[in-house]
Amino acid sequence: AAGPAAAGAAARETSEGGERGALPSLNGISPPLASMNRSVRVNGFQSPLTTQQIMAFALVLSSSACAFGLLFPFAPKGAERQALISTYSFLFVVGFAAMIYTEVVDPVRKQACDVGALDRNRLVCQYCDNEKEMKSTTKHCHLCNKCISHFDHHCIFLNTCVGARNYWSFFLLITTIVILQILHICYQIQLLVRLGDDNSAVVDRVDASALTKEAYMALAGVFLVFPVVVLASVGSLLAFHIYIKSIGTTTFLWIKAKRRMRLEHKNAAAERKREMQRTEEEERQKISAEQQQADQKNLAERFVTDVTQVSEGINAQKLQETNV
C-alpha cells in the first residue's frame, strides 16, 4: 500500500523536521514550542485520513477485485484452480493483516523521561513535553507529533510512522503485495495465452460466462493495469528496503547520509574552486612580479645606455676641443 513515494515522503518529512528533533538540553530545560500543544497521532486510522491512504486502499482492493472477478472464475477447474485461489487468498489475508497491524500499532517505544538524571551532553527532544531522551536512530515526527524509536519514515500511504515496532510488519506487507501482483499478472497472461490458443478448458469457462472471448481478452488486458501499477510502485519500494537492510541502515539514516555526502561534495567542490582561484591569483601575481622585474631591468639597461651615450658624447666633444 505504499509506493516509492514513501521514501520521498520520508525525505519531505525529514525536510520539515530536519534534525531539529535532537538538540542538547540546557539544564534539563527545552524551549516551549507550539507543537507541544498539538495532538499526538496514535495510529494510522486516526482522523484525518490522507488522500494517499484512501487511494492506496482503493488501488490494492481494486487489484484484488480484478483477481477475484477476472482471474479465478475463468481458471480451469481442478487442483490448479484450487491451488491458485488458496495461495492468493492466504497471501491476501497475511498482507491485509500486516497492513492493519502496521497502521494500528503505535510505533513509539517507552524511553527515559527523567531529564534531571541525564547528562548535559545527552540529547533530549525539544518538542515532546516529557523531554524524551533521544538516540541516534530516534526522530521526532512532526506529522504525528511524537518521537519514533528507530525511525524509518512516515508513510503517507499508511498515515503513520514506520519504526522499530512496526517495521517488519510493513516489510511483510510490501512483500506480500509484490508476490500477489506477480502471481496475478503471470496467471492472467497465461489465461490470455491459453484463450488465444483456443484451450478448451479456458474457452469453456469464458463461454459459460456472459462475456465473449474477445470481450474477456479486452477486459482482462485493460484491468491488468492495476496489478502492473501496484507492482511497479511497491516493487521498487521493496527493492529499496532490501538494499537498506543489506547495508544495515534505515530510510531516515540513508537520507541523512545522502544529504551529508551531498554537502561534503558541495563543500569539497567549493574548496577546489577556491584553491583554483588562489592558484590562478598566485600565478597572476607571479606573472605580474616577473613583468615588473623585466620592466625594471629594461629601464635600468636603457638608463645605462643613455648615460654611456652622454658620457661618450662629452668625451668626444672634449677631444675635439683639445685638437683645436
Short mmCIF file of N, CA and C in Angstrom, two decimals, residues 78-219:
data_model
loop_
_atom_site.label_atom_id
_atom_site.label_comp_id
_atom_site.label_asym_id
_atom_site.label_seq_id
_atom_site.Cartn_x
_atom_site.Cartn_y
_atom_site.Cartn_z
N GLY A 78 -10.32 -27.78 -10.99
CA GLY A 78 -9.40 -28.83 -10.59
C GLY A 78 -8.36 -28.33 -9.60
N ALA A 79 -7.28 -29.10 -9.47
CA ALA A 79 -6.24 -28.78 -8.49
C ALA A 79 -5.56 -27.46 -8.80
N GLU A 80 -5.40 -27.15 -10.08
CA GLU A 80 -4.73 -25.89 -10.45
C GLU A 80 -5.51 -24.69 -9.93
N ARG A 81 -6.81 -24.70 -10.12
CA ARG A 81 -7.65 -23.59 -9.67
C ARG A 81 -7.65 -23.48 -8.15
N GLN A 82 -7.78 -24.61 -7.46
CA GLN A 82 -7.79 -24.60 -6.01
C GLN A 82 -6.46 -24.10 -5.43
N ALA A 83 -5.37 -24.52 -6.05
CA ALA A 83 -4.05 -24.05 -5.58
C ALA A 83 -3.91 -22.55 -5.78
N LEU A 84 -4.41 -22.04 -6.92
CA LEU A 84 -4.33 -20.62 -7.20
C LEU A 84 -5.14 -19.81 -6.19
N ILE A 85 -6.39 -20.23 -5.97
CA ILE A 85 -7.26 -19.49 -5.04
C ILE A 85 -6.71 -19.58 -3.62
N SER A 86 -6.23 -20.75 -3.21
CA SER A 86 -5.72 -20.92 -1.84
C SER A 86 -4.48 -20.06 -1.62
N THR A 87 -3.56 -20.09 -2.58
CA THR A 87 -2.32 -19.31 -2.45
C THR A 87 -2.61 -17.82 -2.43
N TYR A 88 -3.46 -17.36 -3.35
CA TYR A 88 -3.78 -15.93 -3.42
C TYR A 88 -4.51 -15.48 -2.16
N SER A 89 -5.48 -16.28 -1.71
CA SER A 89 -6.26 -15.91 -0.53
C SER A 89 -5.37 -15.86 0.71
N PHE A 90 -4.45 -16.84 0.86
CA PHE A 90 -3.55 -16.85 2.01
C PHE A 90 -2.66 -15.62 2.02
N LEU A 91 -2.07 -15.30 0.86
CA LEU A 91 -1.20 -14.12 0.78
C LEU A 91 -1.99 -12.83 1.03
N PHE A 92 -3.22 -12.78 0.53
CA PHE A 92 -4.04 -11.58 0.72
C PHE A 92 -4.35 -11.39 2.21
N VAL A 93 -4.72 -12.47 2.89
CA VAL A 93 -5.04 -12.37 4.33
C VAL A 93 -3.81 -11.96 5.12
N VAL A 94 -2.65 -12.56 4.81
CA VAL A 94 -1.42 -12.21 5.51
C VAL A 94 -1.06 -10.74 5.27
N GLY A 95 -1.14 -10.31 4.02
CA GLY A 95 -0.81 -8.92 3.70
C GLY A 95 -1.78 -7.93 4.32
N PHE A 96 -3.07 -8.26 4.30
CA PHE A 96 -4.07 -7.36 4.89
C PHE A 96 -3.87 -7.27 6.39
N ALA A 97 -3.58 -8.41 7.03
CA ALA A 97 -3.34 -8.40 8.48
C ALA A 97 -2.09 -7.58 8.81
N ALA A 98 -1.05 -7.70 7.97
CA ALA A 98 0.17 -6.92 8.19
C ALA A 98 -0.10 -5.43 8.03
N MET A 99 -0.95 -5.06 7.07
CA MET A 99 -1.30 -3.66 6.86
C MET A 99 -2.07 -3.10 8.05
N ILE A 100 -3.05 -3.87 8.54
CA ILE A 100 -3.82 -3.42 9.69
C ILE A 100 -2.92 -3.27 10.91
N TYR A 101 -2.03 -4.26 11.13
CA TYR A 101 -1.14 -4.19 12.29
C TYR A 101 -0.22 -2.98 12.18
N THR A 102 0.33 -2.74 10.99
CA THR A 102 1.25 -1.61 10.81
C THR A 102 0.57 -0.29 11.12
N GLU A 103 -0.70 -0.18 10.74
CA GLU A 103 -1.42 1.08 10.95
C GLU A 103 -1.95 1.21 12.38
N VAL A 104 -2.31 0.09 13.01
CA VAL A 104 -2.92 0.15 14.34
C VAL A 104 -1.89 0.34 15.43
N VAL A 105 -0.75 -0.35 15.31
CA VAL A 105 0.24 -0.31 16.39
C VAL A 105 0.86 1.08 16.48
N ASP A 106 1.11 1.50 17.71
CA ASP A 106 1.79 2.77 17.95
C ASP A 106 3.29 2.51 17.88
N PRO A 107 4.00 3.10 16.92
CA PRO A 107 5.44 2.81 16.77
C PRO A 107 6.32 3.39 17.87
N VAL A 108 5.72 4.12 18.82
CA VAL A 108 6.51 4.73 19.89
C VAL A 108 6.93 3.68 20.89
N ARG A 109 8.19 3.74 21.31
CA ARG A 109 8.69 2.90 22.40
C ARG A 109 8.89 3.77 23.63
N LYS A 110 8.61 3.22 24.80
CA LYS A 110 8.82 3.96 26.04
C LYS A 110 10.31 4.18 26.24
N GLN A 111 10.67 5.43 26.49
CA GLN A 111 12.07 5.78 26.66
C GLN A 111 12.25 6.56 27.95
N ALA A 112 13.51 6.80 28.30
CA ALA A 112 13.80 7.52 29.53
C ALA A 112 13.22 8.92 29.50
N CYS A 113 12.53 9.31 30.54
CA CYS A 113 11.93 10.64 30.61
C CYS A 113 12.47 11.44 31.79
N ASP A 114 13.33 10.86 32.61
CA ASP A 114 13.87 11.54 33.77
C ASP A 114 15.01 12.45 33.31
N VAL A 115 14.65 13.66 32.92
CA VAL A 115 15.63 14.58 32.37
C VAL A 115 16.65 14.99 33.42
N GLY A 116 16.24 15.08 34.67
CA GLY A 116 17.16 15.50 35.71
C GLY A 116 18.31 14.54 35.89
N ALA A 117 18.10 13.27 35.54
CA ALA A 117 19.15 12.27 35.70
C ALA A 117 20.06 12.18 34.48
N LEU A 118 19.74 12.96 33.45
CA LEU A 118 20.52 12.89 32.22
C LEU A 118 21.76 13.76 32.30
N ASP A 119 22.77 13.35 31.57
CA ASP A 119 23.99 14.15 31.45
C ASP A 119 23.73 15.34 30.55
N ARG A 120 24.45 16.44 30.76
CA ARG A 120 24.26 17.63 29.94
C ARG A 120 24.56 17.35 28.47
N ASN A 121 25.42 16.37 28.20
CA ASN A 121 25.78 16.06 26.84
C ASN A 121 24.82 15.09 26.17
N ARG A 122 23.85 14.56 26.93
CA ARG A 122 22.85 13.67 26.33
C ARG A 122 21.86 14.50 25.55
N LEU A 123 21.14 13.86 24.64
CA LEU A 123 20.20 14.55 23.78
C LEU A 123 18.77 14.27 24.22
N VAL A 124 17.97 15.30 24.26
CA VAL A 124 16.55 15.14 24.57
C VAL A 124 15.75 15.85 23.50
N CYS A 125 14.49 15.45 23.35
CA CYS A 125 13.64 16.04 22.33
C CYS A 125 13.15 17.39 22.80
N GLN A 126 13.31 18.39 21.97
CA GLN A 126 12.89 19.74 22.34
C GLN A 126 11.41 19.97 22.01
N TYR A 127 10.76 18.98 21.41
CA TYR A 127 9.36 19.14 21.06
C TYR A 127 8.42 18.42 22.01
N CYS A 128 8.84 17.25 22.53
CA CYS A 128 7.97 16.48 23.43
C CYS A 128 7.94 17.14 24.80
N ASP A 129 6.76 17.26 25.39
CA ASP A 129 6.65 17.93 26.68
C ASP A 129 7.25 17.10 27.80
N ASN A 130 7.44 15.78 27.57
CA ASN A 130 8.09 14.96 28.59
C ASN A 130 9.59 14.84 28.35
N GLU A 131 10.10 15.52 27.32
CA GLU A 131 11.54 15.60 27.03
C GLU A 131 12.18 14.22 27.01
N LYS A 132 11.75 13.40 26.08
CA LYS A 132 12.30 12.05 25.97
C LYS A 132 13.76 12.09 25.54
N GLU A 133 14.49 11.13 26.07
CA GLU A 133 15.88 11.01 25.66
C GLU A 133 15.95 10.57 24.20
N MET A 134 16.79 11.25 23.43
CA MET A 134 16.92 10.96 22.01
C MET A 134 18.12 10.05 21.77
N LYS A 135 17.95 9.10 20.86
CA LYS A 135 19.06 8.27 20.41
C LYS A 135 19.36 8.65 18.97
N SER A 136 20.45 8.11 18.45
CA SER A 136 20.85 8.47 17.10
C SER A 136 19.83 8.01 16.06
N THR A 137 19.07 6.95 16.38
CA THR A 137 18.08 6.42 15.44
C THR A 137 16.67 6.93 15.73
N THR A 138 16.53 7.81 16.72
CA THR A 138 15.21 8.34 17.09
C THR A 138 14.99 9.68 16.41
N LYS A 139 13.76 9.91 16.00
CA LYS A 139 13.42 11.19 15.37
C LYS A 139 12.01 11.61 15.80
N HIS A 140 11.85 12.91 15.97
CA HIS A 140 10.52 13.45 16.26
C HIS A 140 9.81 13.69 14.94
N CYS A 141 8.69 12.98 14.73
CA CYS A 141 7.89 13.14 13.51
C CYS A 141 6.94 14.31 13.71
N HIS A 142 7.03 15.32 12.85
CA HIS A 142 6.18 16.50 13.01
C HIS A 142 4.78 16.27 12.45
N LEU A 143 4.58 15.19 11.69
CA LEU A 143 3.24 14.87 11.21
C LEU A 143 2.45 14.11 12.27
N CYS A 144 3.14 13.24 13.03
CA CYS A 144 2.50 12.50 14.12
C CYS A 144 2.69 13.19 15.47
N ASN A 145 3.63 14.14 15.53
CA ASN A 145 3.93 14.90 16.75
C ASN A 145 4.36 13.99 17.90
N LYS A 146 5.30 13.09 17.58
CA LYS A 146 5.83 12.22 18.62
C LYS A 146 7.18 11.68 18.17
N CYS A 147 7.96 11.17 19.14
CA CYS A 147 9.27 10.61 18.84
C CYS A 147 9.14 9.14 18.49
N ILE A 148 9.81 8.72 17.44
CA ILE A 148 9.75 7.34 16.96
C ILE A 148 11.12 6.71 17.11
N SER A 149 11.17 5.60 17.85
CA SER A 149 12.42 4.87 18.01
C SER A 149 12.74 4.10 16.74
N HIS A 150 14.01 4.15 16.30
CA HIS A 150 14.44 3.53 15.05
C HIS A 150 13.54 4.00 13.90
N PHE A 151 13.37 5.31 13.83
CA PHE A 151 12.51 5.92 12.81
C PHE A 151 13.01 5.54 11.42
N ASP A 152 12.09 5.01 10.60
CA ASP A 152 12.43 4.71 9.20
C ASP A 152 11.88 5.79 8.28
N HIS A 153 10.56 5.95 8.30
CA HIS A 153 9.95 7.03 7.52
C HIS A 153 8.49 7.18 7.95
N HIS A 154 7.92 8.31 7.58
CA HIS A 154 6.47 8.49 7.78
C HIS A 154 5.80 8.13 6.47
N CYS A 155 5.01 7.07 6.49
CA CYS A 155 4.37 6.57 5.27
C CYS A 155 3.04 7.29 5.07
N ILE A 156 2.96 8.10 4.03
CA ILE A 156 1.72 8.84 3.76
C ILE A 156 0.63 7.90 3.24
N PHE A 157 1.02 6.71 2.76
CA PHE A 157 0.03 5.76 2.26
C PHE A 157 -0.58 4.92 3.37
N LEU A 158 0.07 4.88 4.54
CA LEU A 158 -0.47 4.20 5.71
C LEU A 158 -0.87 5.20 6.79
N ASN A 159 -0.53 6.46 6.59
CA ASN A 159 -0.89 7.54 7.52
C ASN A 159 -0.31 7.33 8.91
N THR A 160 0.88 6.74 8.96
CA THR A 160 1.53 6.51 10.23
C THR A 160 3.03 6.40 10.03
N CYS A 161 3.77 6.46 11.14
CA CYS A 161 5.22 6.30 11.06
C CYS A 161 5.58 4.82 11.06
N VAL A 162 6.68 4.51 10.41
CA VAL A 162 7.23 3.16 10.42
C VAL A 162 8.51 3.20 11.25
N GLY A 163 8.50 2.43 12.33
CA GLY A 163 9.65 2.44 13.24
C GLY A 163 9.95 1.05 13.76
N ALA A 164 10.54 0.99 14.95
CA ALA A 164 11.01 -0.29 15.50
C ALA A 164 9.87 -1.29 15.70
N ARG A 165 8.71 -0.81 16.11
CA ARG A 165 7.63 -1.73 16.49
C ARG A 165 6.83 -2.24 15.31
N ASN A 166 6.85 -1.54 14.19
CA ASN A 166 6.02 -1.98 13.06
C ASN A 166 6.79 -2.07 11.74
N TYR A 167 8.12 -2.02 11.81
CA TYR A 167 8.87 -2.06 10.54
C TYR A 167 8.71 -3.40 9.84
N TRP A 168 8.86 -4.51 10.58
CA TRP A 168 8.83 -5.82 9.92
C TRP A 168 7.44 -6.19 9.43
N SER A 169 6.40 -5.70 10.09
CA SER A 169 5.05 -5.90 9.55
C SER A 169 4.87 -5.09 8.27
N PHE A 170 5.48 -3.90 8.22
CA PHE A 170 5.47 -3.10 6.99
C PHE A 170 6.22 -3.82 5.88
N PHE A 171 7.36 -4.41 6.21
CA PHE A 171 8.15 -5.14 5.22
C PHE A 171 7.37 -6.35 4.72
N LEU A 172 6.69 -7.06 5.64
CA LEU A 172 5.86 -8.21 5.25
C LEU A 172 4.74 -7.76 4.33
N LEU A 173 4.16 -6.60 4.63
CA LEU A 173 3.06 -6.07 3.81
C LEU A 173 3.50 -5.86 2.37
N ILE A 174 4.59 -5.12 2.17
CA ILE A 174 5.01 -4.82 0.80
C ILE A 174 5.51 -6.08 0.09
N THR A 175 6.05 -7.05 0.85
CA THR A 175 6.50 -8.30 0.23
C THR A 175 5.32 -9.10 -0.30
N THR A 176 4.26 -9.23 0.51
CA THR A 176 3.07 -9.97 0.07
C THR A 176 2.38 -9.27 -1.09
N ILE A 177 2.36 -7.94 -1.08
CA ILE A 177 1.75 -7.20 -2.18
C ILE A 177 2.49 -7.50 -3.49
N VAL A 178 3.81 -7.49 -3.43
CA VAL A 178 4.61 -7.76 -4.64
C VAL A 178 4.35 -9.18 -5.14
N ILE A 179 4.35 -10.16 -4.24
CA ILE A 179 4.12 -11.56 -4.65
C ILE A 179 2.72 -11.71 -5.25
N LEU A 180 1.73 -11.07 -4.63
CA LEU A 180 0.36 -11.15 -5.15
C LEU A 180 0.26 -10.58 -6.56
N GLN A 181 0.90 -9.46 -6.79
CA GLN A 181 0.81 -8.83 -8.12
C GLN A 181 1.53 -9.68 -9.17
N ILE A 182 2.67 -10.26 -8.79
CA ILE A 182 3.39 -11.13 -9.74
C ILE A 182 2.54 -12.35 -10.07
N LEU A 183 1.90 -12.95 -9.04
CA LEU A 183 1.04 -14.11 -9.25
C LEU A 183 -0.13 -13.74 -10.16
N HIS A 184 -0.73 -12.59 -9.89
CA HIS A 184 -1.88 -12.14 -10.69
C HIS A 184 -1.49 -11.92 -12.14
N ILE A 185 -0.41 -11.17 -12.35
CA ILE A 185 0.00 -10.83 -13.73
C ILE A 185 0.38 -12.08 -14.52
N CYS A 186 1.17 -12.94 -13.90
CA CYS A 186 1.64 -14.14 -14.62
C CYS A 186 0.48 -15.06 -14.99
N TYR A 187 -0.43 -15.29 -14.04
CA TYR A 187 -1.53 -16.21 -14.34
C TYR A 187 -2.53 -15.58 -15.30
N GLN A 188 -2.74 -14.25 -15.20
CA GLN A 188 -3.65 -13.60 -16.14
C GLN A 188 -3.12 -13.68 -17.56
N ILE A 189 -1.82 -13.45 -17.72
CA ILE A 189 -1.21 -13.57 -19.05
C ILE A 189 -1.30 -15.01 -19.55
N GLN A 190 -1.11 -15.96 -18.64
CA GLN A 190 -1.21 -17.38 -19.03
C GLN A 190 -2.62 -17.72 -19.50
N LEU A 191 -3.62 -17.20 -18.82
CA LEU A 191 -5.00 -17.45 -19.24
C LEU A 191 -5.28 -16.83 -20.61
N LEU A 192 -4.75 -15.61 -20.84
CA LEU A 192 -4.96 -14.96 -22.14
C LEU A 192 -4.27 -15.74 -23.26
N VAL A 193 -3.09 -16.29 -22.98
CA VAL A 193 -2.39 -17.09 -23.98
C VAL A 193 -3.17 -18.37 -24.27
N ARG A 194 -3.66 -19.01 -23.21
CA ARG A 194 -4.46 -20.23 -23.41
C ARG A 194 -5.72 -19.93 -24.21
N LEU A 195 -6.33 -18.78 -23.89
CA LEU A 195 -7.55 -18.42 -24.60
C LEU A 195 -7.25 -18.13 -26.07
N GLY A 196 -6.13 -17.51 -26.34
CA GLY A 196 -5.75 -17.24 -27.72
C GLY A 196 -5.43 -18.51 -28.49
N ASP A 197 -4.96 -19.54 -27.78
CA ASP A 197 -4.66 -20.84 -28.41
C ASP A 197 -5.87 -21.75 -28.43
N ASP A 198 -7.05 -21.21 -28.05
CA ASP A 198 -8.30 -21.98 -28.03
C ASP A 198 -8.22 -23.18 -27.10
N ASN A 199 -7.57 -22.96 -25.94
CA ASN A 199 -7.53 -24.02 -24.93
C ASN A 199 -8.96 -24.33 -24.49
N SER A 200 -9.34 -25.59 -24.58
CA SER A 200 -10.75 -25.96 -24.37
C SER A 200 -11.23 -25.63 -22.97
N ALA A 201 -10.41 -25.86 -21.96
CA ALA A 201 -10.84 -25.63 -20.58
C ALA A 201 -11.12 -24.16 -20.34
N VAL A 202 -10.23 -23.29 -20.81
CA VAL A 202 -10.41 -21.85 -20.60
C VAL A 202 -11.56 -21.33 -21.47
N VAL A 203 -11.63 -21.80 -22.71
CA VAL A 203 -12.70 -21.36 -23.61
C VAL A 203 -14.06 -21.74 -23.04
N ASP A 204 -14.16 -22.94 -22.46
CA ASP A 204 -15.43 -23.38 -21.86
C ASP A 204 -15.81 -22.47 -20.70
N ARG A 205 -14.84 -22.03 -19.89
CA ARG A 205 -15.13 -21.15 -18.76
C ARG A 205 -15.62 -19.79 -19.25
N VAL A 206 -15.00 -19.29 -20.30
CA VAL A 206 -15.42 -17.99 -20.85
C VAL A 206 -16.79 -18.10 -21.49
N ASP A 207 -17.02 -19.18 -22.24
CA ASP A 207 -18.33 -19.36 -22.89
C ASP A 207 -19.44 -19.51 -21.87
N ALA A 208 -19.11 -20.05 -20.69
CA ALA A 208 -20.13 -20.22 -19.66
C ALA A 208 -20.50 -18.90 -18.99
N SER A 209 -19.67 -17.86 -19.21
CA SER A 209 -19.96 -16.55 -18.63
C SER A 209 -20.75 -15.70 -19.62
N ALA A 210 -21.02 -14.48 -19.23
CA ALA A 210 -21.77 -13.57 -20.11
C ALA A 210 -20.87 -12.85 -21.09
N LEU A 211 -19.56 -13.15 -21.06
CA LEU A 211 -18.60 -12.47 -21.92
C LEU A 211 -18.25 -13.32 -23.13
N THR A 212 -17.95 -12.64 -24.22
CA THR A 212 -17.40 -13.32 -25.37
C THR A 212 -15.89 -13.45 -25.20
N LYS A 213 -15.29 -14.25 -26.04
CA LYS A 213 -13.84 -14.44 -25.96
C LYS A 213 -13.10 -13.12 -26.15
N GLU A 214 -13.53 -12.33 -27.16
CA GLU A 214 -12.87 -11.07 -27.44
C GLU A 214 -13.10 -10.06 -26.31
N ALA A 215 -14.31 -10.05 -25.76
CA ALA A 215 -14.62 -9.11 -24.68
C ALA A 215 -13.80 -9.42 -23.43
N TYR A 216 -13.65 -10.72 -23.14
CA TYR A 216 -12.86 -11.09 -21.96
C TYR A 216 -11.40 -10.70 -22.14
N MET A 217 -10.85 -10.94 -23.32
CA MET A 217 -9.45 -10.60 -23.57
C MET A 217 -9.22 -9.10 -23.46
N ALA A 218 -10.18 -8.31 -23.98
CA ALA A 218 -10.04 -6.85 -23.90
C ALA A 218 -10.16 -6.38 -22.45
N LEU A 219 -11.15 -6.93 -21.74
CA LEU A 219 -11.37 -6.51 -20.35
C LEU A 219 -10.19 -6.92 -19.46
#
